[in-house]
Coordinates of N, CA and C and ligand atoms in Angstrom, one line a residue:
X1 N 54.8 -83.3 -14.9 CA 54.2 -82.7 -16.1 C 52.7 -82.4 -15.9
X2 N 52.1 -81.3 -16.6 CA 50.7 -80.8 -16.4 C 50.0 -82.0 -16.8
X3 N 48.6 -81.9 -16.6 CA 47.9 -83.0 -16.9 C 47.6 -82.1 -18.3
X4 N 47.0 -83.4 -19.7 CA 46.6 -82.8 -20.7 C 45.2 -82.5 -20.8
X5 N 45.2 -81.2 -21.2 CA 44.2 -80.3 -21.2 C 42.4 -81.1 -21.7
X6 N 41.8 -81.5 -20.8 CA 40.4 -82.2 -21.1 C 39.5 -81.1 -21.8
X7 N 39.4 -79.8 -21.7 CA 38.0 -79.4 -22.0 C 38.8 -78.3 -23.1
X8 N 38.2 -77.4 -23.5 CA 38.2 -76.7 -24.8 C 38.6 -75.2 -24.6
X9 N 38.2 -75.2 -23.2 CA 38.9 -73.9 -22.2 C 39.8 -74.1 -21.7
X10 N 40.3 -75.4 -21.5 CA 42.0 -75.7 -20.8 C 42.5 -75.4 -21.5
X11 N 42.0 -76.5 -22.7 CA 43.2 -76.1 -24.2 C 43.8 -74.7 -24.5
X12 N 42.8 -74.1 -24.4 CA 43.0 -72.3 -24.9 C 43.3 -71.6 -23.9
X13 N 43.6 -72.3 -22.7 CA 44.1 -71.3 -21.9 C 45.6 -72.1 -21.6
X14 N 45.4 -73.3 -22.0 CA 46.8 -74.1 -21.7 C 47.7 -73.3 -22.6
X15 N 47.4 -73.5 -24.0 CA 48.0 -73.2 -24.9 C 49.0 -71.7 -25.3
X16 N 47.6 -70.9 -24.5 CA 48.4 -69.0 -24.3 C 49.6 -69.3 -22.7
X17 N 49.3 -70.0 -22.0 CA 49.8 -70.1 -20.6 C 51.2 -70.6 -21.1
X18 N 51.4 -71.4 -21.9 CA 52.7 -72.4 -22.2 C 53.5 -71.3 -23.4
X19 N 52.7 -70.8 -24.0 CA 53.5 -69.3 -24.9 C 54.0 -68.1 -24.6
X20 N 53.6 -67.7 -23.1 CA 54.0 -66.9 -22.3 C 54.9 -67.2 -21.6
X21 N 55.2 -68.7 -20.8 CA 56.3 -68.7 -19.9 C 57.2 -69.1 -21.3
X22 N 56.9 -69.7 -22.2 CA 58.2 -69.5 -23.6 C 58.8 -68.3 -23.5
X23 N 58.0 -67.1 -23.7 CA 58.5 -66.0 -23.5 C 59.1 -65.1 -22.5
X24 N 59.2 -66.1 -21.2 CA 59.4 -65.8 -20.2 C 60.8 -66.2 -19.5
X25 N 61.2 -67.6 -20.4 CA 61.8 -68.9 -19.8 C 62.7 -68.8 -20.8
X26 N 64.1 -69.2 -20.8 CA 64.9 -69.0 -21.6 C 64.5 -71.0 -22.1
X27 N 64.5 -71.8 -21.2 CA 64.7 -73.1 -21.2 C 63.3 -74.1 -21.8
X28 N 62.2 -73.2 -22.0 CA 61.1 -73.6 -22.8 C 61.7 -73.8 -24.0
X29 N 61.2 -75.1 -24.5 CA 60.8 -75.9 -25.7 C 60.3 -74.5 -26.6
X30 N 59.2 -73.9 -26.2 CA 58.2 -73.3 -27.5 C 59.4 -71.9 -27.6
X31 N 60.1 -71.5 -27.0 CA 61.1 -70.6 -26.9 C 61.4 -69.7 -28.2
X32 N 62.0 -70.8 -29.0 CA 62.1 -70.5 -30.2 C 61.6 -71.4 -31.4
X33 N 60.5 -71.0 -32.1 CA 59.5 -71.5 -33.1 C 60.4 -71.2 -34.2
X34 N 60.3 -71.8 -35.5 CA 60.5 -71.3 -36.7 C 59.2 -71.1 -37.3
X35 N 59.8 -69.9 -37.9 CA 59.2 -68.7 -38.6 C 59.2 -69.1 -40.3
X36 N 57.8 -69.0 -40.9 CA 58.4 -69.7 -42.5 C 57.3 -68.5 -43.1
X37 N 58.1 -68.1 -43.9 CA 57.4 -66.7 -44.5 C 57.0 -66.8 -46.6
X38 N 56.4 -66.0 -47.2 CA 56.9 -66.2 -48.3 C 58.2 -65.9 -49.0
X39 N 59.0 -66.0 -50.0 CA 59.5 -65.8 -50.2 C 59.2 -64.8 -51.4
X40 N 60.4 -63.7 -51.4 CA 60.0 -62.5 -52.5 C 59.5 -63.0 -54.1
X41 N 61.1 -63.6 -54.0 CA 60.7 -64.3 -55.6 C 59.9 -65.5 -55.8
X42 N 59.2 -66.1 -55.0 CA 58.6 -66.9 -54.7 C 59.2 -68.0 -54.1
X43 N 58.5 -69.2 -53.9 CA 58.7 -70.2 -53.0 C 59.0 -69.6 -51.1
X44 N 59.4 -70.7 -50.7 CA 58.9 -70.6 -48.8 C 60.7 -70.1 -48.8
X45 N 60.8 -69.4 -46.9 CA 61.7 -68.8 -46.6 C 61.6 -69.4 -44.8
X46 N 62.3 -70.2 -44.6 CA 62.1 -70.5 -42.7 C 63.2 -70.1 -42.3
X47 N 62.9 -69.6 -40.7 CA 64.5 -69.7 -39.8 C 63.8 -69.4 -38.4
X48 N 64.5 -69.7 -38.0 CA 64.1 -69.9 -36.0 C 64.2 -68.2 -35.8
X49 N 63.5 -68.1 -34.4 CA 63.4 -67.2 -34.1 C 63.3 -67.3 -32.5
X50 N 63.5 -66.1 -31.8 CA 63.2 -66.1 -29.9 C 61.6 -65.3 -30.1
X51 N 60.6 -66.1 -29.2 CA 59.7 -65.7 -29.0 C 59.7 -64.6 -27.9
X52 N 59.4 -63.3 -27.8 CA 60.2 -62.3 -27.0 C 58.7 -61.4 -26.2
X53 N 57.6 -62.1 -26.3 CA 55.9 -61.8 -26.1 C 55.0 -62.0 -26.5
X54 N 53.9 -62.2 -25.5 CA 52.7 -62.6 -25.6 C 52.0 -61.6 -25.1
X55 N 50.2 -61.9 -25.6 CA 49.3 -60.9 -25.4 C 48.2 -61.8 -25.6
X56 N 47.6 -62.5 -24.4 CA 46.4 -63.2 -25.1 C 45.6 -62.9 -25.0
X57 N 44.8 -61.4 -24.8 CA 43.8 -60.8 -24.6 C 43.8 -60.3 -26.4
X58 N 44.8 -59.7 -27.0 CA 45.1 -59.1 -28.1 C 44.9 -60.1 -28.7
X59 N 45.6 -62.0 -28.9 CA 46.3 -62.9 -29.6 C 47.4 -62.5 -30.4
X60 N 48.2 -61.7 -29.9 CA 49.4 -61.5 -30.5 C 50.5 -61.8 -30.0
X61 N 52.2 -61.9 -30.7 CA 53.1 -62.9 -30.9 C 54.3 -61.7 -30.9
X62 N 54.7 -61.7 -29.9 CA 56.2 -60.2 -30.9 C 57.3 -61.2 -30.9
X63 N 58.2 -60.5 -31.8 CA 59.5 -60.9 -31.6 C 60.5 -59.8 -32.3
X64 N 61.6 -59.7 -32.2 CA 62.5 -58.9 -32.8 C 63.6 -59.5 -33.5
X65 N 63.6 -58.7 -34.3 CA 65.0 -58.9 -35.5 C 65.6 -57.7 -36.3
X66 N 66.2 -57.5 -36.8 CA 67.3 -56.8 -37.8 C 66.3 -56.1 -38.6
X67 N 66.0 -55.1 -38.8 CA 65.2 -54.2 -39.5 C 65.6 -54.5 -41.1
X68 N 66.4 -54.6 -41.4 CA 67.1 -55.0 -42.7 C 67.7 -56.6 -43.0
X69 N 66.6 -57.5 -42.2 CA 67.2 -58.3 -42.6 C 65.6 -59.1 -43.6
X70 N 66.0 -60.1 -44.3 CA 65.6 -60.3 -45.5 C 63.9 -61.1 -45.2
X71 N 63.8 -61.1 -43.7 CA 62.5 -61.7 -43.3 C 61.1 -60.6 -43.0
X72 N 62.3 -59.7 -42.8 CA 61.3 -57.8 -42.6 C 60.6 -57.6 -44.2
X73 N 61.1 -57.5 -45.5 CA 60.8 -57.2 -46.7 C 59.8 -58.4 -47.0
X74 N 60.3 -59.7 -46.6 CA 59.0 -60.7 -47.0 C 57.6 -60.5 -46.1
X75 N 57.9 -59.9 -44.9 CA 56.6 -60.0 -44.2 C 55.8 -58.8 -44.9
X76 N 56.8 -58.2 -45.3 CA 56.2 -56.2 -45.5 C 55.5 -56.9 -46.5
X77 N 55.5 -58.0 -47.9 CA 55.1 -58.3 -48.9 C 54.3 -58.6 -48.5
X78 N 54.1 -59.9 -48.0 CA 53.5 -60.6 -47.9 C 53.2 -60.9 -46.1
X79 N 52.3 -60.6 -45.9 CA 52.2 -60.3 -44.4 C 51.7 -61.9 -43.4
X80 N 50.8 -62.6 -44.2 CA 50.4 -64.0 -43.3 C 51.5 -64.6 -43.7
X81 N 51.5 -65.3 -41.8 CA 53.1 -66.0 -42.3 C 52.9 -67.0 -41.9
X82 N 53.9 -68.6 -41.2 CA 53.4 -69.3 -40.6 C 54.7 -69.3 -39.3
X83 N 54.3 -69.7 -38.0 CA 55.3 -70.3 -36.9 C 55.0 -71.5 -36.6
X84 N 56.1 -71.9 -36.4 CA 56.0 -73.9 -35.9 C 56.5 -73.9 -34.7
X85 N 55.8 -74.2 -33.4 CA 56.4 -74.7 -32.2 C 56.5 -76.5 -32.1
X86 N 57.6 -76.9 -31.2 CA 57.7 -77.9 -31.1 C 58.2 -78.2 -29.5
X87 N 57.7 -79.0 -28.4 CA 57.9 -79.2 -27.5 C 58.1 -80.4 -27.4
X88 N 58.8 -81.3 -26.9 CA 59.4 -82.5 -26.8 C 58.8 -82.9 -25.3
X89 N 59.0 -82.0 -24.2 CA 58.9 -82.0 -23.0 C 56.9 -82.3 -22.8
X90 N 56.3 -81.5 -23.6 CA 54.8 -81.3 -23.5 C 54.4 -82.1 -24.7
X91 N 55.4 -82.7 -25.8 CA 54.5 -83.6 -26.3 C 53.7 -82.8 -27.4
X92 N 53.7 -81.6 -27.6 CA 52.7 -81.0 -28.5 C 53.8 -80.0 -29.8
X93 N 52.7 -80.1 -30.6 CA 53.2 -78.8 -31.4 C 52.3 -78.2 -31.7
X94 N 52.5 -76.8 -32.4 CA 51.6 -75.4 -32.3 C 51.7 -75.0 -33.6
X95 N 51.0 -75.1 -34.7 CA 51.2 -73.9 -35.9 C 50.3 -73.2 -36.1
X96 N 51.2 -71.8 -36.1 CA 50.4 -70.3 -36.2 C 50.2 -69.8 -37.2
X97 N 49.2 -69.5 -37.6 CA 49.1 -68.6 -38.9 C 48.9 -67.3 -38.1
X98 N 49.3 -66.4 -38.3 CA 49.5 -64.7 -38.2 C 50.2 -63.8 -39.0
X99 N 49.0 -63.1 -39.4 CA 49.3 -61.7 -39.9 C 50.3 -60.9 -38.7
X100 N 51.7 -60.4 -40.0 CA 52.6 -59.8 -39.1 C 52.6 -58.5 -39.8
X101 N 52.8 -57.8 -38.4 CA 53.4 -56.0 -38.5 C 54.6 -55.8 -38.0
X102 N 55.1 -55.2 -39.2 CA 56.5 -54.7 -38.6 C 56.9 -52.8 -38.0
X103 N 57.8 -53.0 -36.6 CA 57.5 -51.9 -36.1 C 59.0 -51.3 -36.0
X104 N 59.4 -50.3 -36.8 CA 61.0 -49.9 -36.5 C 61.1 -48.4 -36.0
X105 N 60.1 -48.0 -35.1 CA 60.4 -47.1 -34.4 C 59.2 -46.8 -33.8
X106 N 59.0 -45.7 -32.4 CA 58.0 -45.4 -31.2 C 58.5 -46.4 -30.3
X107 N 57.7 -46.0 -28.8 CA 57.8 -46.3 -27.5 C 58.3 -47.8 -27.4
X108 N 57.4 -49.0 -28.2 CA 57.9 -50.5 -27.9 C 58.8 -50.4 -28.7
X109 N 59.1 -49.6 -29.6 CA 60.9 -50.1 -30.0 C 62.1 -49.6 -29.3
X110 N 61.5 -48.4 -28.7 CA 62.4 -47.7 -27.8 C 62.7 -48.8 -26.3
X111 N 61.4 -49.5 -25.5 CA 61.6 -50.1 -25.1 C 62.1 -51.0 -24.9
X112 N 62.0 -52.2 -26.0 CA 62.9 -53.3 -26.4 C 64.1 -53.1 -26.5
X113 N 64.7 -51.7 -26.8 CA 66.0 -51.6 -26.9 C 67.1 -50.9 -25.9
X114 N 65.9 -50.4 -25.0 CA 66.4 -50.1 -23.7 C 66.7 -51.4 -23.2
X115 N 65.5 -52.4 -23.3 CA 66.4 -53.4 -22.1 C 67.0 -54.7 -23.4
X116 N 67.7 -54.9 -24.5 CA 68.3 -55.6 -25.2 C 69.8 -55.0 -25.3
X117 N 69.8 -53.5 -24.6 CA 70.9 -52.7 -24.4 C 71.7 -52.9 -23.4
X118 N 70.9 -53.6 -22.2 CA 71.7 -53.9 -21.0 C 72.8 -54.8 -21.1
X119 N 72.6 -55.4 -22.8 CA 73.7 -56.6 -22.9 C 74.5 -56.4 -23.9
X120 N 75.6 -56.3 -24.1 CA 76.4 -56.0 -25.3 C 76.5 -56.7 -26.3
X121 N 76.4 -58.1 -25.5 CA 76.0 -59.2 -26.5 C 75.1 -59.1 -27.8
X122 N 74.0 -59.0 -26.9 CA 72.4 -58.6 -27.3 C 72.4 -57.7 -28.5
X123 N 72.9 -56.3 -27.8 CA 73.2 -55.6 -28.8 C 73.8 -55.3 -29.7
X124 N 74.7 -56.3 -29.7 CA 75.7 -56.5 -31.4 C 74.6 -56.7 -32.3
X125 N 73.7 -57.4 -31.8 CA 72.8 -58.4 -32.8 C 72.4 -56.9 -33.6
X126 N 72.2 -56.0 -33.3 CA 71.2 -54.9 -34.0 C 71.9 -53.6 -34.2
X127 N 73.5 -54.0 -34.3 CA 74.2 -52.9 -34.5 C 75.0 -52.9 -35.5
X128 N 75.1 -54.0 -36.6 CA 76.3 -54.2 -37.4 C 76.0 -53.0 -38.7
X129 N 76.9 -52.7 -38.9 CA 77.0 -51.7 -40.1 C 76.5 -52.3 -41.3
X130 N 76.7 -53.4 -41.5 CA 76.4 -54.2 -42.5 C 74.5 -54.9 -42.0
X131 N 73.8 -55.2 -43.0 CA 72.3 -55.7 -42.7 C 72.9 -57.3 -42.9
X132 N 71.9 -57.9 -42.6 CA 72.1 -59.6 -42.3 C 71.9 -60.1 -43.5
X133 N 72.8 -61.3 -44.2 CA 73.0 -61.6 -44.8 C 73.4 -61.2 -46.4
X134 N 74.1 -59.7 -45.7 CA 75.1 -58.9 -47.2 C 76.4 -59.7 -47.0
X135 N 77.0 -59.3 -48.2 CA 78.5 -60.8 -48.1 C 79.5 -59.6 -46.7
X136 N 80.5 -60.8 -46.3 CA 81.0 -60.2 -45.6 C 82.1 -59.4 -46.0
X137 N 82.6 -58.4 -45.5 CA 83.7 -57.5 -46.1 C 85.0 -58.2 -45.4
X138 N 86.1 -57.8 -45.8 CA 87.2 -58.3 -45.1 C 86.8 -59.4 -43.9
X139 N 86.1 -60.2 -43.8 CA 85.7 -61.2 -42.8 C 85.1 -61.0 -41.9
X140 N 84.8 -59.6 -41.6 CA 84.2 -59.6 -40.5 C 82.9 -58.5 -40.7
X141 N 82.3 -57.8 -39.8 CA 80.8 -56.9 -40.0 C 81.5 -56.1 -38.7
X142 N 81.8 -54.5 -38.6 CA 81.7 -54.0 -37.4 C 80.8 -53.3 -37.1
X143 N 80.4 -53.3 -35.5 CA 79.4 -52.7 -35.3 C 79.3 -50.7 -35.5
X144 N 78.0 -50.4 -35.5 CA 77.4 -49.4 -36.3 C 77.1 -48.6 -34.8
X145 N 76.9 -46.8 -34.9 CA 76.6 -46.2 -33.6 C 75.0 -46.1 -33.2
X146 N 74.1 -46.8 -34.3 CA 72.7 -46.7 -34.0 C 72.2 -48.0 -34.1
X147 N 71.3 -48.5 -33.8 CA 70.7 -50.0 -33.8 C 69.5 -50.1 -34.5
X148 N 69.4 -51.5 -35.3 CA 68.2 -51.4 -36.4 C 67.0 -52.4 -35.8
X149 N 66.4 -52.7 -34.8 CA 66.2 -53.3 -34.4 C 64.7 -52.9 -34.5
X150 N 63.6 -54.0 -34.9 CA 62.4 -54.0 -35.0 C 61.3 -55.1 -34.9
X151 N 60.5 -54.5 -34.2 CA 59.6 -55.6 -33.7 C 58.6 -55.8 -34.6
X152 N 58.5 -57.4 -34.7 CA 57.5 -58.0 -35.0 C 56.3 -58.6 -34.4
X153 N 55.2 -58.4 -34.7 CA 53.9 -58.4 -34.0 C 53.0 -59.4 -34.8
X154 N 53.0 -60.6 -34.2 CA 52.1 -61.5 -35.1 C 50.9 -61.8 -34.3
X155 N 49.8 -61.0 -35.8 CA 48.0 -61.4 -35.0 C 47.7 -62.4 -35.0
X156 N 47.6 -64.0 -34.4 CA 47.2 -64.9 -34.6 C 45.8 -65.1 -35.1
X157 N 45.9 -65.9 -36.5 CA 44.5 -65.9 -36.9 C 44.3 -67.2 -36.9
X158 N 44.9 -68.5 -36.8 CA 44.6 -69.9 -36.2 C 45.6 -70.7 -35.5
X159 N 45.5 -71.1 -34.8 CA 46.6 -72.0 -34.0 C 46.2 -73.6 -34.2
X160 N 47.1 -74.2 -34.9 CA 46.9 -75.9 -34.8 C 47.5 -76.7 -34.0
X161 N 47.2 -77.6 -33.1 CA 47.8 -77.7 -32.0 C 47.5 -79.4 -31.9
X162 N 48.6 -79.9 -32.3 CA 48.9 -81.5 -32.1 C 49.3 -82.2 -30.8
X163 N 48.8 -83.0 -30.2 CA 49.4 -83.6 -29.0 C 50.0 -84.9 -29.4
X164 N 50.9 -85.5 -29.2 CA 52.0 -86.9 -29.7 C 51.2 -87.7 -28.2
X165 N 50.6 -88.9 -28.4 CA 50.2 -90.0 -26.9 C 50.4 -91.1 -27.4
X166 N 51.0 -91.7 -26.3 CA 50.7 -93.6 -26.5 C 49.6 -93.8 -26.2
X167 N 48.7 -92.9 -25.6 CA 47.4 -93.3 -25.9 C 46.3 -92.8 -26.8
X168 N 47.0 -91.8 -27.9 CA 46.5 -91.6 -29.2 C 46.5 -90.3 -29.1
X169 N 47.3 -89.8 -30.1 CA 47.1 -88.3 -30.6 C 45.6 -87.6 -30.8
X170 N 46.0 -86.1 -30.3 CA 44.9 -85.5 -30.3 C 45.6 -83.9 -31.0
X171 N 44.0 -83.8 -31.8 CA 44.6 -82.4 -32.6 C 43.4 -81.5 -32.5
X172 N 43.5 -80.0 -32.1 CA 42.6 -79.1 -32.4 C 42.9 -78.3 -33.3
X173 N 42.0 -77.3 -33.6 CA 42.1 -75.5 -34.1 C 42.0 -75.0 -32.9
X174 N 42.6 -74.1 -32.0 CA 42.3 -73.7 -30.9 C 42.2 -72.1 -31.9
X175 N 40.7 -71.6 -31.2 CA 40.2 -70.4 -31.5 C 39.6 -69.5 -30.5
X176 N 39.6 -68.1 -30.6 CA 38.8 -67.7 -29.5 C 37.0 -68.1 -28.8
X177 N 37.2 -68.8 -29.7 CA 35.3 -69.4 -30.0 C 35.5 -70.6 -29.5
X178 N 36.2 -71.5 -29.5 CA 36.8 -73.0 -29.5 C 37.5 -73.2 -29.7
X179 N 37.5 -74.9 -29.4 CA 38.3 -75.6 -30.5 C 37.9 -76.4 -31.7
X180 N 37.8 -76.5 -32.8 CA 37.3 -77.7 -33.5 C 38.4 -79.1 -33.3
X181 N 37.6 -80.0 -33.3 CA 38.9 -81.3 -32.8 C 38.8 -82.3 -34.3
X182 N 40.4 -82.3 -34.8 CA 40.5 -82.9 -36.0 C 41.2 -84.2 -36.0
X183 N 40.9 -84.8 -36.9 CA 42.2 -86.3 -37.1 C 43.7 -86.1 -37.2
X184 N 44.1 -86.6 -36.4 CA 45.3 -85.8 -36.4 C 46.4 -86.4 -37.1
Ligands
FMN201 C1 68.2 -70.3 -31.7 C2 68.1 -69.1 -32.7 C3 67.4 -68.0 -32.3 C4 67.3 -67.0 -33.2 N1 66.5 -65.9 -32.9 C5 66.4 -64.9 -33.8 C6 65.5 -63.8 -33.5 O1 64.9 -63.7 -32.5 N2 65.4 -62.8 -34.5 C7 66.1 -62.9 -35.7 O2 65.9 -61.9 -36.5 N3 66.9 -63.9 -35.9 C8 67.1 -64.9 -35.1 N4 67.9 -65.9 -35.3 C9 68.6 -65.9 -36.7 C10 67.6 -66.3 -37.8 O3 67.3 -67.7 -37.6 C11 68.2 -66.0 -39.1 O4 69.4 -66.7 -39.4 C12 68.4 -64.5 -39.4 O5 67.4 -63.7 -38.7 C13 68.3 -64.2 -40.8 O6 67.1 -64.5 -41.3 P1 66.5 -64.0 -42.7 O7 67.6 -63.9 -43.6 O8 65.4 -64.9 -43.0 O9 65.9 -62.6 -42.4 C14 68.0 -67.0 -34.5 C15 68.7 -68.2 -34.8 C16 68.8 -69.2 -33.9 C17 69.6 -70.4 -34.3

């Protein structure tokens, strides 16, 4: 295991370095974060998600889902959302606050779907005739000839970042300026 991050520039570069091989690594812990949004009619809305890219020159977060499914309309509303990473393996967790944009067509959606296409699998996910979570008709959802698939782009505007030790937890804000270090 890496050693934990001593200075204030490890942290922030640990922290982008370990969210990129998430997005790289099917077998990374930070892989898949849950996503907790507001909810239309109010109250919170969570569900896991695949983290599918990083940008840490930008601080941004993509991921994709169902154009029509019920987490696209809450962000459109309400755009700051929150993500929760949890690694068992590194001992830390991560929560993101970012403003999310959603993108259902041009080049990065064309691209995402060029290569989410190579898999049939993959591409059920964004082909059913029916949107995610309409009731189901005769028991089943069949797939559709066009794909609704759209990316999500979250600007990171703080990251909280907890370390679990038997020799005592440690917590920052990791920011492009620093970190501030809190009680954790
Ligand atoms: C391991 C795992 C990964 C998932 N990844 C995604 C994803 O990348 N995008 C997505 O839209 N839904 C993903 N889902 C499904 C969502 O958790 C959720 O059930 C679905 O998107 C409907 O969410 P909504 O009704 O809040 O829009 C995943 C579920 C699991 C269990």
């Amino acid at each position: 295991m890496s050693q934990s991050p001593a200075t204030d520039q490890q942290l922030h570069a640990r922290v982008w370095q370990e969210l990129q091989c998430a997005s790289r690594d099917r077998l990374h812990e930070w892989r898949t974060p849950v996503l907790a949004t507001s909810g239309l009619g109010g109250g919170v809305d969570a569900r896991t998600v695949v983290l599918r890219g990083t940008d840490g020159d930008a601080q941004t977060l993509t991921f994709c889902t169902d154009r029509r499914s019920p987490k696209v309309a809450q962000l459109r509303a309400a755009p700051l959302a929150s993500l929760v990473f949890w690694s068992r393996q590194l001992s830390w967790q991560l929560r993101v606050q970012a403003v999310f944009s959603v993108q259902v067509s041009g080049p990065q959606v064309d691209a995402a779907w060029l290569a989410v296409s190579t898999s049939a699998t993959a591409a059920a996910d964004y082909l059913g005739v029916d949107a995610p979570g309409a009731l189901l008709a005769e028991g089943r959802t069949a797939p559709g000839d066009r794909h609704h698939l759209a990316i999500l782009t979250a600007r990171v505007q703080s990251m909280d970042w907890l370390e679990l030790s038997p020799e005592g937890h440690r917590r920052g804000l990791v920011s492009g300026s620093g970190v501030d270090w809190l009680v954790p």
